[in-house]
PDB file of C-alpha atoms in Angstrom:
ATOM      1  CA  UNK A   1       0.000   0.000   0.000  1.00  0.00           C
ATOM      2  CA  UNK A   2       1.208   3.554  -1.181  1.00  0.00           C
ATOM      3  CA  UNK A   3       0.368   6.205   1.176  1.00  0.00           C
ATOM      4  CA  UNK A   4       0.492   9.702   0.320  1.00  0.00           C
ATOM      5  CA  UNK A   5      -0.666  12.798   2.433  1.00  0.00           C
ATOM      6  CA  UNK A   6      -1.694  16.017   0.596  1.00  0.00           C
ATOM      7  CA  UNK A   7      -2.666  19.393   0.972  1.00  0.00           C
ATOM      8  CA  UNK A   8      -5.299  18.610  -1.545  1.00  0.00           C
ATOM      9  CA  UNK A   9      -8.981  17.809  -0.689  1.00  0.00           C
ATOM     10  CA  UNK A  10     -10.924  14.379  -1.779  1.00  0.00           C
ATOM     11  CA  UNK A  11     -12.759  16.200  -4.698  1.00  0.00           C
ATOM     12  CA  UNK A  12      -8.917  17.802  -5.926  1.00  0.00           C
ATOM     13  CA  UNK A  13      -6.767  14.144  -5.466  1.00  0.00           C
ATOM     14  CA  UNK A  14      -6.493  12.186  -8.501  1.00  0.00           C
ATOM     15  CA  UNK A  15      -7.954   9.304  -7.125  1.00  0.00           C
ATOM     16  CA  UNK A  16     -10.558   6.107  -8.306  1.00  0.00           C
ATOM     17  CA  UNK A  17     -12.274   7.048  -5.293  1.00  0.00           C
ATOM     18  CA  UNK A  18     -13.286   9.092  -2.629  1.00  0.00           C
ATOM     19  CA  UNK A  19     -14.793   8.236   0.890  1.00  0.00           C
ATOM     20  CA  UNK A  20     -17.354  10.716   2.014  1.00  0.00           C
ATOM     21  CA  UNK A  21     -18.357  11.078   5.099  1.00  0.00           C
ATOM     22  CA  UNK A  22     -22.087  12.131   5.493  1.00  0.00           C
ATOM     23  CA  UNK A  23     -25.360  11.774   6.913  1.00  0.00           C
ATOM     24  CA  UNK A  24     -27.733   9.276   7.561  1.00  0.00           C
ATOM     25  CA  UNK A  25     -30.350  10.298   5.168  1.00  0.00           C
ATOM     26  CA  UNK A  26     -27.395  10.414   2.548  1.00  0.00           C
ATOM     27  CA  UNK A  27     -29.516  13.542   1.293  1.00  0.00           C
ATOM     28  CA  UNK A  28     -29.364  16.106   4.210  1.00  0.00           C
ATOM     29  CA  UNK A  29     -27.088  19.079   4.360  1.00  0.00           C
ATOM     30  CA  UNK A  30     -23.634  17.280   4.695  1.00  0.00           C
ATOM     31  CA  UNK A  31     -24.114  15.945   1.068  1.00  0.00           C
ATOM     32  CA  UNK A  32     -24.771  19.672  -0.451  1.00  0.00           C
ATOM     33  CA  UNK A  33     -20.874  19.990  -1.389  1.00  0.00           C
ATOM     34  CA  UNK A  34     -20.849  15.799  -3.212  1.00  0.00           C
ATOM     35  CA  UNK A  35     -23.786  17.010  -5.136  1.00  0.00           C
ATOM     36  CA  UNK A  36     -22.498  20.252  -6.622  1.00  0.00           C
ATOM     37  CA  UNK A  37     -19.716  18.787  -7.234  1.00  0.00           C
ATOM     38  CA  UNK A  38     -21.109  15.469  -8.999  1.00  0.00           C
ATOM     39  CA  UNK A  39     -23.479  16.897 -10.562  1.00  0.00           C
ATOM     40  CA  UNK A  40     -27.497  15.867 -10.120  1.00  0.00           C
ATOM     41  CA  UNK A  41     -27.254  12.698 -11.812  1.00  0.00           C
ATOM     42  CA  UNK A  42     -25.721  11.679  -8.565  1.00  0.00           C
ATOM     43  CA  UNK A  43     -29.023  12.085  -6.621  1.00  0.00           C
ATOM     44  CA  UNK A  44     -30.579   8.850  -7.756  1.00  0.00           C
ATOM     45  CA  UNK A  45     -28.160   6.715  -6.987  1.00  0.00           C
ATOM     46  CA  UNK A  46     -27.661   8.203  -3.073  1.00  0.00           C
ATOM     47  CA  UNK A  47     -32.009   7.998  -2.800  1.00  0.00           C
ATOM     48  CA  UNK A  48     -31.871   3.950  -4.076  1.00  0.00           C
ATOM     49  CA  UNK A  49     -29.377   3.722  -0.994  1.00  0.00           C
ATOM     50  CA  UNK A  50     -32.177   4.263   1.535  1.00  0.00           C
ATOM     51  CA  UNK A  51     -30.184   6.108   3.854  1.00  0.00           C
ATOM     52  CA  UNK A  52     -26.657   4.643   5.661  1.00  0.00           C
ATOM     53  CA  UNK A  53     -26.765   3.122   9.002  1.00  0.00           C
ATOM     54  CA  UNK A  54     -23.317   4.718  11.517  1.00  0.00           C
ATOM     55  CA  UNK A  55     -20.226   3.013   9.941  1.00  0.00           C
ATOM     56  CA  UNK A  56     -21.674   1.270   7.154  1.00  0.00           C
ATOM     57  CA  UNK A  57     -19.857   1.951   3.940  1.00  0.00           C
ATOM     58  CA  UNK A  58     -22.042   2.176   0.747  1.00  0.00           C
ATOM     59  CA  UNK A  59     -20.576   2.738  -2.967  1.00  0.00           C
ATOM     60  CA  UNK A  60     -22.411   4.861  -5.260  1.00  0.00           C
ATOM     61  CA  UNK A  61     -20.615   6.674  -9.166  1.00  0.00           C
ATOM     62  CA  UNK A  62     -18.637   8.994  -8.848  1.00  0.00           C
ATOM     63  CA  UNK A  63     -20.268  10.813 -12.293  1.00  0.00           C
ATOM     64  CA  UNK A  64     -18.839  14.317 -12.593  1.00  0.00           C
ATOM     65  CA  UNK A  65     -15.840  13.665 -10.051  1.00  0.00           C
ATOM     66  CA  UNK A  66     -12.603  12.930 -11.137  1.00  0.00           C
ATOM     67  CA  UNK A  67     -13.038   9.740  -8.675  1.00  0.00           C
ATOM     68  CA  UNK A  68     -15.001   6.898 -10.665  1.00  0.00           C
ATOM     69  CA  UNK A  69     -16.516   5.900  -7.281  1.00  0.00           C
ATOM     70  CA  UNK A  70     -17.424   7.666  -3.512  1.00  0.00           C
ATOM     71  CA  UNK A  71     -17.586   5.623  -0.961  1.00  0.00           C
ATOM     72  CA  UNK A  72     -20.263   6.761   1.519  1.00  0.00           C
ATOM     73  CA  UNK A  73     -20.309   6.739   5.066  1.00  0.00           C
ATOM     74  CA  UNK A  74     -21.564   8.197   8.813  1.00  0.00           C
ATOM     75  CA  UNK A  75     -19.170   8.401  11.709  1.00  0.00           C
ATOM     76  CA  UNK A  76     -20.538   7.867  14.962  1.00  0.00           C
ATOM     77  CA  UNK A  77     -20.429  10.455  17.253  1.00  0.00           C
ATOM     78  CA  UNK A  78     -17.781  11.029  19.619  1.00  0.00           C
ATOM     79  CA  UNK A  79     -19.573  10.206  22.916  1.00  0.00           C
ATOM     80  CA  UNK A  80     -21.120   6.728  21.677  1.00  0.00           C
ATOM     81  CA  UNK A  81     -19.386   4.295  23.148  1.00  0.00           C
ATOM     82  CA  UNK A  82     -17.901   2.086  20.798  1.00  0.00           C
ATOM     83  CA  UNK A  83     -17.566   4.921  18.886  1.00  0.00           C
ATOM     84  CA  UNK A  84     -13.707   3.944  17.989  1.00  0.00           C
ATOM     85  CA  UNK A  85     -14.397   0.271  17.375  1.00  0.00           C
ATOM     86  CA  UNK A  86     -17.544   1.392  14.199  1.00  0.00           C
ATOM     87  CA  UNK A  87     -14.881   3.909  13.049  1.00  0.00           C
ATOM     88  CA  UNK A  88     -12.284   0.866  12.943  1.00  0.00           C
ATOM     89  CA  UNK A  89     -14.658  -1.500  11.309  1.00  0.00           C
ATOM     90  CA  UNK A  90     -15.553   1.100   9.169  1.00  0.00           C
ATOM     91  CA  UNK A  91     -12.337   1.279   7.869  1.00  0.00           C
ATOM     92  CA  UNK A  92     -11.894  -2.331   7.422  1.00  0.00           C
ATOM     93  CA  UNK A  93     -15.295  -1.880   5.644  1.00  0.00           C
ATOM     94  CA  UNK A  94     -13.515   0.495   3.173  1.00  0.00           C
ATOM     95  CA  UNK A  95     -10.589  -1.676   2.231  1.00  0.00           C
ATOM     96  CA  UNK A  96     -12.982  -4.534   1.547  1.00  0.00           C
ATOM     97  CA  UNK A  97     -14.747  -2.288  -1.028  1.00  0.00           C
ATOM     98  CA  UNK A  98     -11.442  -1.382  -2.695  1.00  0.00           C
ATOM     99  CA  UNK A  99     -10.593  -5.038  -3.331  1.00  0.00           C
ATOM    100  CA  UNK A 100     -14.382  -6.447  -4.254  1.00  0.00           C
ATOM    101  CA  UNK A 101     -14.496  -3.837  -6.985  1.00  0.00           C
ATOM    102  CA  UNK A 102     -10.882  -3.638  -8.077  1.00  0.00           C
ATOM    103  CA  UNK A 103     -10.427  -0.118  -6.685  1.00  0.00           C
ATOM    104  CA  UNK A 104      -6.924   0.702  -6.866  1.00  0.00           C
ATOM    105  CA  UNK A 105      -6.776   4.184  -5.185  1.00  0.00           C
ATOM    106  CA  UNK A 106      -8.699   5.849  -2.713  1.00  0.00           C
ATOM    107  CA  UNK A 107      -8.903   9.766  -1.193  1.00  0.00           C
ATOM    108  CA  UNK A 108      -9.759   9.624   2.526  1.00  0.00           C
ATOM    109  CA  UNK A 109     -11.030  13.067   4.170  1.00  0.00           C
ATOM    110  CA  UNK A 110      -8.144  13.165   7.140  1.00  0.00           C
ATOM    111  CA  UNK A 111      -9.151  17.221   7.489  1.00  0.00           C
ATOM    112  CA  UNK A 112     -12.317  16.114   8.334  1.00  0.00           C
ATOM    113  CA  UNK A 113     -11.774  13.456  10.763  1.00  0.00           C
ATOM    114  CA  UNK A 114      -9.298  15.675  12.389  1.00  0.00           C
ATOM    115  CA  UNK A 115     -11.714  18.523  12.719  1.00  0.00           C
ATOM    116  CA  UNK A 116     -14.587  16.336  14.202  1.00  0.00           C
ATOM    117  CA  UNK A 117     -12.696  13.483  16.257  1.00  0.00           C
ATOM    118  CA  UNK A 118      -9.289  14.980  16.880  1.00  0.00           C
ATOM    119  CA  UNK A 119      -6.058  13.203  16.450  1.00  0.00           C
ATOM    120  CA  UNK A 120      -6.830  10.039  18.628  1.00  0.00           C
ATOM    121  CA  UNK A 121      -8.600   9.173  15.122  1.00  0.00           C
ATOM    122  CA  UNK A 122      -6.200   9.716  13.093  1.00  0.00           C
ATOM    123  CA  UNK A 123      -3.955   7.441  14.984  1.00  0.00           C
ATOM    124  CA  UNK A 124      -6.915   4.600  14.748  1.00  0.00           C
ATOM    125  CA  UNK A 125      -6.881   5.161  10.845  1.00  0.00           C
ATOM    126  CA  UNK A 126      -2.955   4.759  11.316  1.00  0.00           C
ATOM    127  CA  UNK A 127      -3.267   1.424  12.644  1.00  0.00           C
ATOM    128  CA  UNK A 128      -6.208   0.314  10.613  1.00  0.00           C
ATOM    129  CA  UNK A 129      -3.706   1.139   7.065  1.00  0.00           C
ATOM    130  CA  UNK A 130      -1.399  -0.517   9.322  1.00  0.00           C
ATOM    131  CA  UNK A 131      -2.874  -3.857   9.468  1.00  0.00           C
ATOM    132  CA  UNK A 132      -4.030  -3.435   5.640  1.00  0.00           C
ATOM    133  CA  UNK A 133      -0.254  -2.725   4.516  1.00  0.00           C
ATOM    134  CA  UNK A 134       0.502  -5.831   3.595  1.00  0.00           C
ATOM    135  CA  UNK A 135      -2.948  -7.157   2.007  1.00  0.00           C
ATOM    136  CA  UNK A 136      -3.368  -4.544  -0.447  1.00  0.00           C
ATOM    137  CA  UNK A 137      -0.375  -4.050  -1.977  1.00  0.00           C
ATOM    138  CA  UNK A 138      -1.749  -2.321  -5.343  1.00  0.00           C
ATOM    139  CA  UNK A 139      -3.960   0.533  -3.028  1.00  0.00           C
ATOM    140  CA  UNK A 140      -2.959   3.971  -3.353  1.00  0.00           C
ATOM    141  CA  UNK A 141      -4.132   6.130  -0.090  1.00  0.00           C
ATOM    142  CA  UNK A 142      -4.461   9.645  -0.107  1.00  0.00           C
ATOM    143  CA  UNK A 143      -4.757  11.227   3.390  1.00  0.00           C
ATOM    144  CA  UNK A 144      -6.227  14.703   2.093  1.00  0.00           C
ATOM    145  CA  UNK A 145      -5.351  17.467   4.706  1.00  0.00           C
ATOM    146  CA  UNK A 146      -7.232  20.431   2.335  1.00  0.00           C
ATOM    147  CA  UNK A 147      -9.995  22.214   3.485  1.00  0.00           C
ATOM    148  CA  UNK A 148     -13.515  22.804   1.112  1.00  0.00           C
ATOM    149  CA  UNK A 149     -16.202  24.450   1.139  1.00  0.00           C
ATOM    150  CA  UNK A 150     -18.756  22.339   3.138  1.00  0.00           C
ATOM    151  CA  UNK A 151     -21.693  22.399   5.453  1.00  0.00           C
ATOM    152  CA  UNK A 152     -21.261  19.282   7.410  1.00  0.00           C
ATOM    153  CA  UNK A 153     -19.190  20.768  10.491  1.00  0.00           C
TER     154      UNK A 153
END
């Protein structure tokens, strides 16, 4: 596994995919920013989801993106218990999709999951690419640190 941190943010990273962290309706005002940038043909695809459960991934197109694919999901809040035990599953979640559907490269929001969970989650996503290293050899990880536009903080 190639991992690469940049200044970039997941819609400017020249990835297959992005992972998108958003709400549970997958419609509310956390996904404002992946539809202007996807364009409205991604709409149909999000409302055939039915919504995401707290650390489910889903996979929808990627459509206007430069990613092929985004990766959807909802971190638990920071007070829930096993809050860091869905975000590690979650993340074991992620690197299951890249492999079922031959997904060689992935952009991972790290701005975002430092803004909302601080840096003990960051180290968790350390140790989750950790334990992947080895299994998926042909994955390229970005770790985007840049900021966009955004209404879901």
């Amino acid at each position: 596994m190639d991992i690469r941190f940049t200044d970039k943010n997941i819609f400017e990273a020249e990835a297959q995919s992005i992972v998108f962290f958003t709400d549970h309706s997958l419609l509310g005002n956390k996904t404002t920013s992946l539809i202007e940038r996807a364009g409205e043909r991604i709409i149909e695809p999000l409302i055939k989801q039915s919504g995401c459960a707290t650390g489910v991934v889903k996979i929808v197109p990627g459509f206007d993106l430069y990613s092929n694919y985004v990766l959807l999901s909802v971190l638990p809040t920071r007070d829930h218990p096993l809050a860091e035990k869905i975000f590690e599953d979650m993340l074991f979640q992620i690197f299951n999709i890249l492999a079922e559907y031959n997904i060689h490269s992935a952009a991972i929001d790290l701005f975002y999951i430092q803004k909302v969970f601080d840096q003990e989650y960051v180290a968790l996503l350390n140790n989750v690419v950790k334990k992947n290293r080895r299994e998926n050899t042909d994955v390229l990880l970005y770790l985007c640190k840049g900021e966009f536009v955004d209404n879901r903080l």
